[in-house]
Tab-separated table of C-alpha atoms in Angstrom:
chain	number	residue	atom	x	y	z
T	1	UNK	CA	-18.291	5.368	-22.077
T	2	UNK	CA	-19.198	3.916	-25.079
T	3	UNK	CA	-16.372	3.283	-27.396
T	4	UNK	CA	-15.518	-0.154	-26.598
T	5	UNK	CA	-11.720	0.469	-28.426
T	6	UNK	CA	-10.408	2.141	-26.041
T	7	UNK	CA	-11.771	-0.109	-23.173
T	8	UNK	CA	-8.524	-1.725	-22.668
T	9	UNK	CA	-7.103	1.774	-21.623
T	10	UNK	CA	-9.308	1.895	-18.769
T	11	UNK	CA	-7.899	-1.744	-17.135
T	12	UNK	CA	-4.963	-2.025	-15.059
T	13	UNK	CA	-2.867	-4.487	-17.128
T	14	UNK	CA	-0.674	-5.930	-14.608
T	15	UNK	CA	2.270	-7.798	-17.025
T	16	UNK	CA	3.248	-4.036	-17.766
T	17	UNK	CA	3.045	-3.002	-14.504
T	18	UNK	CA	5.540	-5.882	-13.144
T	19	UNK	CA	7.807	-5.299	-15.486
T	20	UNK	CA	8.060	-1.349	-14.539
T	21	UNK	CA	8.245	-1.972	-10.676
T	22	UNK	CA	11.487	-5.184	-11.675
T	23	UNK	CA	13.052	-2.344	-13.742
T	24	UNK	CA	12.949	0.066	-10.998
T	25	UNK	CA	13.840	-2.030	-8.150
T	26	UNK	CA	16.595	-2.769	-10.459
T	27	UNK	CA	18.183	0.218	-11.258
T	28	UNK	CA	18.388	1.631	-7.738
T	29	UNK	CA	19.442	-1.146	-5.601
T	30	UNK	CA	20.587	-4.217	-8.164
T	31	UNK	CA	24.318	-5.305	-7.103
T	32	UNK	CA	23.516	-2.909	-3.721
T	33	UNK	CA	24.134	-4.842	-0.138
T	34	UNK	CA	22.179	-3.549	2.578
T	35	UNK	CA	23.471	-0.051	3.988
T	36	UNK	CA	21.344	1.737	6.563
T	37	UNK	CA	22.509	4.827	5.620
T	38	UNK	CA	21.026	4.806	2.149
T	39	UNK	CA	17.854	2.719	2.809
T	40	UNK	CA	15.753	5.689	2.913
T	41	UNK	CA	16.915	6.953	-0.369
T	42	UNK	CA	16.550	3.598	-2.095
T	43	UNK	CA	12.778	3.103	-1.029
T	44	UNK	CA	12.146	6.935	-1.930
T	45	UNK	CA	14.091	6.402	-5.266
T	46	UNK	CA	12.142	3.231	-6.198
T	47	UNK	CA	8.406	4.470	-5.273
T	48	UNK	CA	9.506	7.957	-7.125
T	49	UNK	CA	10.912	5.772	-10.206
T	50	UNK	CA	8.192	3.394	-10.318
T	51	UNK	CA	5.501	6.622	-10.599
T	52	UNK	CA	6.950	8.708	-13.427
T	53	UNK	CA	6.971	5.217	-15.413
T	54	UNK	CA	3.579	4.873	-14.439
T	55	UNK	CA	2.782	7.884	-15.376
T	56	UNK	CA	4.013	8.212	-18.530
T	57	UNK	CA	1.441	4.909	-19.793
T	58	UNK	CA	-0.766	8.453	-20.016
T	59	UNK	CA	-3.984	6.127	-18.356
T	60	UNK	CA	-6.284	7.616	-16.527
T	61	UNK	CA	-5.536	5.866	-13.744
T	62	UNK	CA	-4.238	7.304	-10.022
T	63	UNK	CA	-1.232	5.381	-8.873
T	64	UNK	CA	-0.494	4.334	-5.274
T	65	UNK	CA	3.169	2.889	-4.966
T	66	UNK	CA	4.639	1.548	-1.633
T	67	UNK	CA	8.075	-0.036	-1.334
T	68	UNK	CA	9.563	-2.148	1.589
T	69	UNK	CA	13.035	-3.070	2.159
T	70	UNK	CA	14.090	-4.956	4.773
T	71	UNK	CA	18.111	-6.102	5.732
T	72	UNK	CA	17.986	-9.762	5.847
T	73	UNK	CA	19.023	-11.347	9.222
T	74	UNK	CA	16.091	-13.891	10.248
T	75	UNK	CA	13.309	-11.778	10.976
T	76	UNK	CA	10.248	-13.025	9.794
T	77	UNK	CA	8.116	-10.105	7.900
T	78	UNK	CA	4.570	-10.684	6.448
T	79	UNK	CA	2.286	-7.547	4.443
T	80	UNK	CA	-1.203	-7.606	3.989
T	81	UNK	CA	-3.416	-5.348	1.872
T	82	UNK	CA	-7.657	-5.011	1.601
T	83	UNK	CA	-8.953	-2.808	-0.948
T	84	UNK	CA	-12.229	-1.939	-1.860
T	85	UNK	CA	-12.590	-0.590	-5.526
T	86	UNK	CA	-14.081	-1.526	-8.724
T	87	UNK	CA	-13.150	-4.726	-9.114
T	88	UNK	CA	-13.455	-4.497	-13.310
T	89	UNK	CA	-10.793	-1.896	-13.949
T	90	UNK	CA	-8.970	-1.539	-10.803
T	91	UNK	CA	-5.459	-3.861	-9.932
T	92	UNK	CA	-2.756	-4.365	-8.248
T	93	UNK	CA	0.371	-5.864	-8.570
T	94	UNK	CA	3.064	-6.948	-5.858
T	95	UNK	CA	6.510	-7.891	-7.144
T	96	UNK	CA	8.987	-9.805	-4.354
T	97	UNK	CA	12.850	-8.902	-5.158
T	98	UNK	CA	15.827	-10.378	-3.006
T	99	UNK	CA	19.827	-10.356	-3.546
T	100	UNK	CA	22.134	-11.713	-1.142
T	101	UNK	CA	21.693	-8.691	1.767
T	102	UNK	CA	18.275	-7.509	1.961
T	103	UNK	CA	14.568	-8.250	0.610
T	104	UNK	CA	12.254	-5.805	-1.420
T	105	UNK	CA	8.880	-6.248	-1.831
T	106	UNK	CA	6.951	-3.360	-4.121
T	107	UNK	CA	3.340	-2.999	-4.592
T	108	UNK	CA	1.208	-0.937	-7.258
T	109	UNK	CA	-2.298	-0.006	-7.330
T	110	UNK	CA	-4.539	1.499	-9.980
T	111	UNK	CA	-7.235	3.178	-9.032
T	112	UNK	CA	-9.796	4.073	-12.845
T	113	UNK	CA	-10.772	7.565	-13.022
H	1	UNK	CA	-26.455	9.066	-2.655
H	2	UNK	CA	-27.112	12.861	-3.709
H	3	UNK	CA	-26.658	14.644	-0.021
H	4	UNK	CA	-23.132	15.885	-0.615
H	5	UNK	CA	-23.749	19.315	0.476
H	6	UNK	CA	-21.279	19.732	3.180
H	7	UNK	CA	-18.367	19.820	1.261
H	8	UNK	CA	-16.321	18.074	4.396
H	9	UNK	CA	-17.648	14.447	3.437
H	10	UNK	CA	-15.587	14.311	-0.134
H	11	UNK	CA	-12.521	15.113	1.981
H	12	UNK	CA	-10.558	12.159	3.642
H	13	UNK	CA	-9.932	11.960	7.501
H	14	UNK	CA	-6.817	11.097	8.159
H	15	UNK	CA	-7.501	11.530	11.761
H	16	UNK	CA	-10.585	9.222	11.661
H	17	UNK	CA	-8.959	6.234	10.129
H	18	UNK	CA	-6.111	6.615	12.184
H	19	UNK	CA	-8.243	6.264	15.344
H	20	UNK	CA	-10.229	3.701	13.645
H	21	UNK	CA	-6.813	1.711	12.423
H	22	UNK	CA	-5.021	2.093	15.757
H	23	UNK	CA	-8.535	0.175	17.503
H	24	UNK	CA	-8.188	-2.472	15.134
H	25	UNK	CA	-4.522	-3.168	16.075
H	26	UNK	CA	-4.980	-3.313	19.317
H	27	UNK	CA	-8.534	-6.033	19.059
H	28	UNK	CA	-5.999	-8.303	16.868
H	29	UNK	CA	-2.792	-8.136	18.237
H	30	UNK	CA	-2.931	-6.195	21.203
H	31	UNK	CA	-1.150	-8.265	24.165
H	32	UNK	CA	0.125	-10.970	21.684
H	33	UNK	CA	3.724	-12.473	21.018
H	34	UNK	CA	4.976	-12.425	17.420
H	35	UNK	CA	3.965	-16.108	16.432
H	36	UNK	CA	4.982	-17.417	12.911
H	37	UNK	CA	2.351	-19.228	12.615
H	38	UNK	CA	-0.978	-16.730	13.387
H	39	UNK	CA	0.913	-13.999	11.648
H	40	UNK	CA	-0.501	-14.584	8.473
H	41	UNK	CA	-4.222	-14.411	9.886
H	42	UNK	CA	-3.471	-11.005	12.351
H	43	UNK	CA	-2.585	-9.614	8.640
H	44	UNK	CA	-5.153	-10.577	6.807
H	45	UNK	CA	-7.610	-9.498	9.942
H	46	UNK	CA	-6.383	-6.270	10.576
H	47	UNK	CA	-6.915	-5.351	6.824
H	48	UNK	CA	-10.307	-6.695	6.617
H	49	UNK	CA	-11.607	-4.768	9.802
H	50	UNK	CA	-10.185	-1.426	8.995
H	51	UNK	CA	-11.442	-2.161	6.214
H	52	UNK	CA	-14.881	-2.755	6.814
H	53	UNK	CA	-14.831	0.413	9.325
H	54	UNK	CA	-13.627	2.192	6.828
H	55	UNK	CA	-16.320	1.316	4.151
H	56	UNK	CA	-19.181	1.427	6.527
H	57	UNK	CA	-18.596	5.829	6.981
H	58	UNK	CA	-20.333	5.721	3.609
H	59	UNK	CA	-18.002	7.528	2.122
H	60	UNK	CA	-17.524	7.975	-1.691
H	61	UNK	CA	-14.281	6.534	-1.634
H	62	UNK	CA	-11.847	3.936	-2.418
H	63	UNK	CA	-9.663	2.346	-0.275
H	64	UNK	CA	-6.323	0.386	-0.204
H	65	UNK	CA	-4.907	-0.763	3.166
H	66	UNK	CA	-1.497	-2.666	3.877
H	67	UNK	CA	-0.588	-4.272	6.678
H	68	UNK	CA	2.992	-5.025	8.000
H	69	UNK	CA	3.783	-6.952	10.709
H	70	UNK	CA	7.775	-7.744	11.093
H	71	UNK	CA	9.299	-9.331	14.233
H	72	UNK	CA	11.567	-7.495	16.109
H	73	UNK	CA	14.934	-9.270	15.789
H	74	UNK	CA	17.303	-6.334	14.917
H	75	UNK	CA	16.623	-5.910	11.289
H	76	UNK	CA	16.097	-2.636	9.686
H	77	UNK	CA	13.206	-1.943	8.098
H	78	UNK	CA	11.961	1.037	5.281
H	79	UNK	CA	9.065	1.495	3.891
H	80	UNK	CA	7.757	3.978	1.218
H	81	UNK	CA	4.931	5.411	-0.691
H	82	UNK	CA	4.368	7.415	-3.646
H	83	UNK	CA	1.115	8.437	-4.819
H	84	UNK	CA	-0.078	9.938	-7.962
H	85	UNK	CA	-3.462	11.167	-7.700
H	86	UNK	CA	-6.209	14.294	-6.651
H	87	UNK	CA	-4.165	15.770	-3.797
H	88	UNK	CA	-7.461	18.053	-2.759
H	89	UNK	CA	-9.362	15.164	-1.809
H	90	UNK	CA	-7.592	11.760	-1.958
H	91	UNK	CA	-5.417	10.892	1.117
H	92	UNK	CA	-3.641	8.376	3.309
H	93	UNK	CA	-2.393	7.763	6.760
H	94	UNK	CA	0.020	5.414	8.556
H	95	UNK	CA	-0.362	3.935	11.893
H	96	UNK	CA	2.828	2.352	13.313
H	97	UNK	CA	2.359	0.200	16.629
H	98	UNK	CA	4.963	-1.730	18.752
H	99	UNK	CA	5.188	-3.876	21.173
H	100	UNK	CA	8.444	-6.096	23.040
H	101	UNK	CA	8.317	-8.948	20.224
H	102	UNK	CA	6.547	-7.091	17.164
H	103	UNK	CA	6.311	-3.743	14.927
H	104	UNK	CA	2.927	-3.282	13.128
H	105	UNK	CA	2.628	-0.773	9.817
H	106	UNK	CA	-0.690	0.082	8.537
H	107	UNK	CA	-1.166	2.348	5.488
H	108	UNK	CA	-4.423	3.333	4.294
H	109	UNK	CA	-5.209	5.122	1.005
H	110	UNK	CA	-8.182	7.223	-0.284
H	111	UNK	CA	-8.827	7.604	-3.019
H	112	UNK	CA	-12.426	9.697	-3.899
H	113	UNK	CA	-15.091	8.655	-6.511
H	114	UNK	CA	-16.237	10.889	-8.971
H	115	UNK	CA	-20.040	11.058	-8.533
């Protein structure tokens, strides 16, 4: 891997990545209250959103994408996450969204090829 | 780091980690109360010892593991995850665990290295 131009290909660039997971969480649940019955399609809908964006930066990365929403109503919630990976072109990014009914909290991570 | 020749070691074990998570669990927050105030550390611990159980099968693989601990008060909870990646030898599992005050998600990824 010698040509150094295309070096910023191979590093997970996490401004673009936040931006793809607010734009997601976005378009499936902004202006959305909490409904249990549509929950599960809403998580699926973001994670699946969130990928084919992902995908089509066309970097040889492999994507993980998780997605949590949880109804607000005083429980207390916390998420940890330990990975081991190259730490020179591997990432992650977390972004935290909330409206008036329920929290979301996505995650990406970027595994180099 | 040349010895691959059983082809079973480049293949994730879902049912390994999961005993291997579930043990973990159990030495951080088995018999414990939800308490605001640890549940940041039983988090971070529980991540950092599958972790290292993980990493010490020698494996040529990366991992990723989340941990989510939410108090049992009546809420709902979903969680999802989407992964785009070698589906003949990368791999995950998810460990839930309960108890009266607490519900305890732990996802692990794996993701293999090309040698």
């Amino acid at each position: 891997m010698d040509d150094y131009q295309t070096e910023e290909e191979t590093v997970f660039v996490v401004e673009e990545v936040s931006k793809i997971i607010k734009e997601s969480i976005e378009a499936v649940i902004g202006g959305n209250a909490y409904q249990h019955s549509r929950v599960n399609h809403w998580t699926t809908s973001v994670v699946e959103q969130c990928l084919s964006q992902l995908s089509k930066l066309g970097k040889p990365f492999k994507y993980i994408v998780t997605c949590i929403i949880m109804q607000k109503n005083g429980a207390g919630l916390q998420t940890a996450s330990a990975c081991f990976w190259d730490n020179n072109t591997d990432g992650s990014c977390a972004v935290r969204w909330e409206n008036k009914s329920m929290y979301c909290i996505a995650s990406v991570f970027g595994l180099a090829i | 780091m040349e010895e691959y020749n059983s082809g079973d070691e480049v293949v994730f074990s879902a049912d390994e980690a999961t005993s291997s998570v579930k043990e973990c669990i159990e030495g951080v927050i088995g018999g414990t109360e939800y308490n605001q105030s640890k549940v940041n550390q039983w988090t971070a611990s529980i991540v950092e010892h599958s972790l290292t159980h993980l990493v010490k099968q020698g494996r040529p693989f990366k991992y990723i593991v989340n941990c989510t601990i939410m108090q049992k008060s009546g809420a709902g909870l979903h969680t999802a995850n989407s992964c785009y990646w070698d589906t003949a030898t990368d791999g995950s599992c998810t460990v839930r665990w309960e108890n009266r005050t607490m519900y305890c998600v732990v996802s692990v990824f794996a993701v293999a290295v090309p040698l």
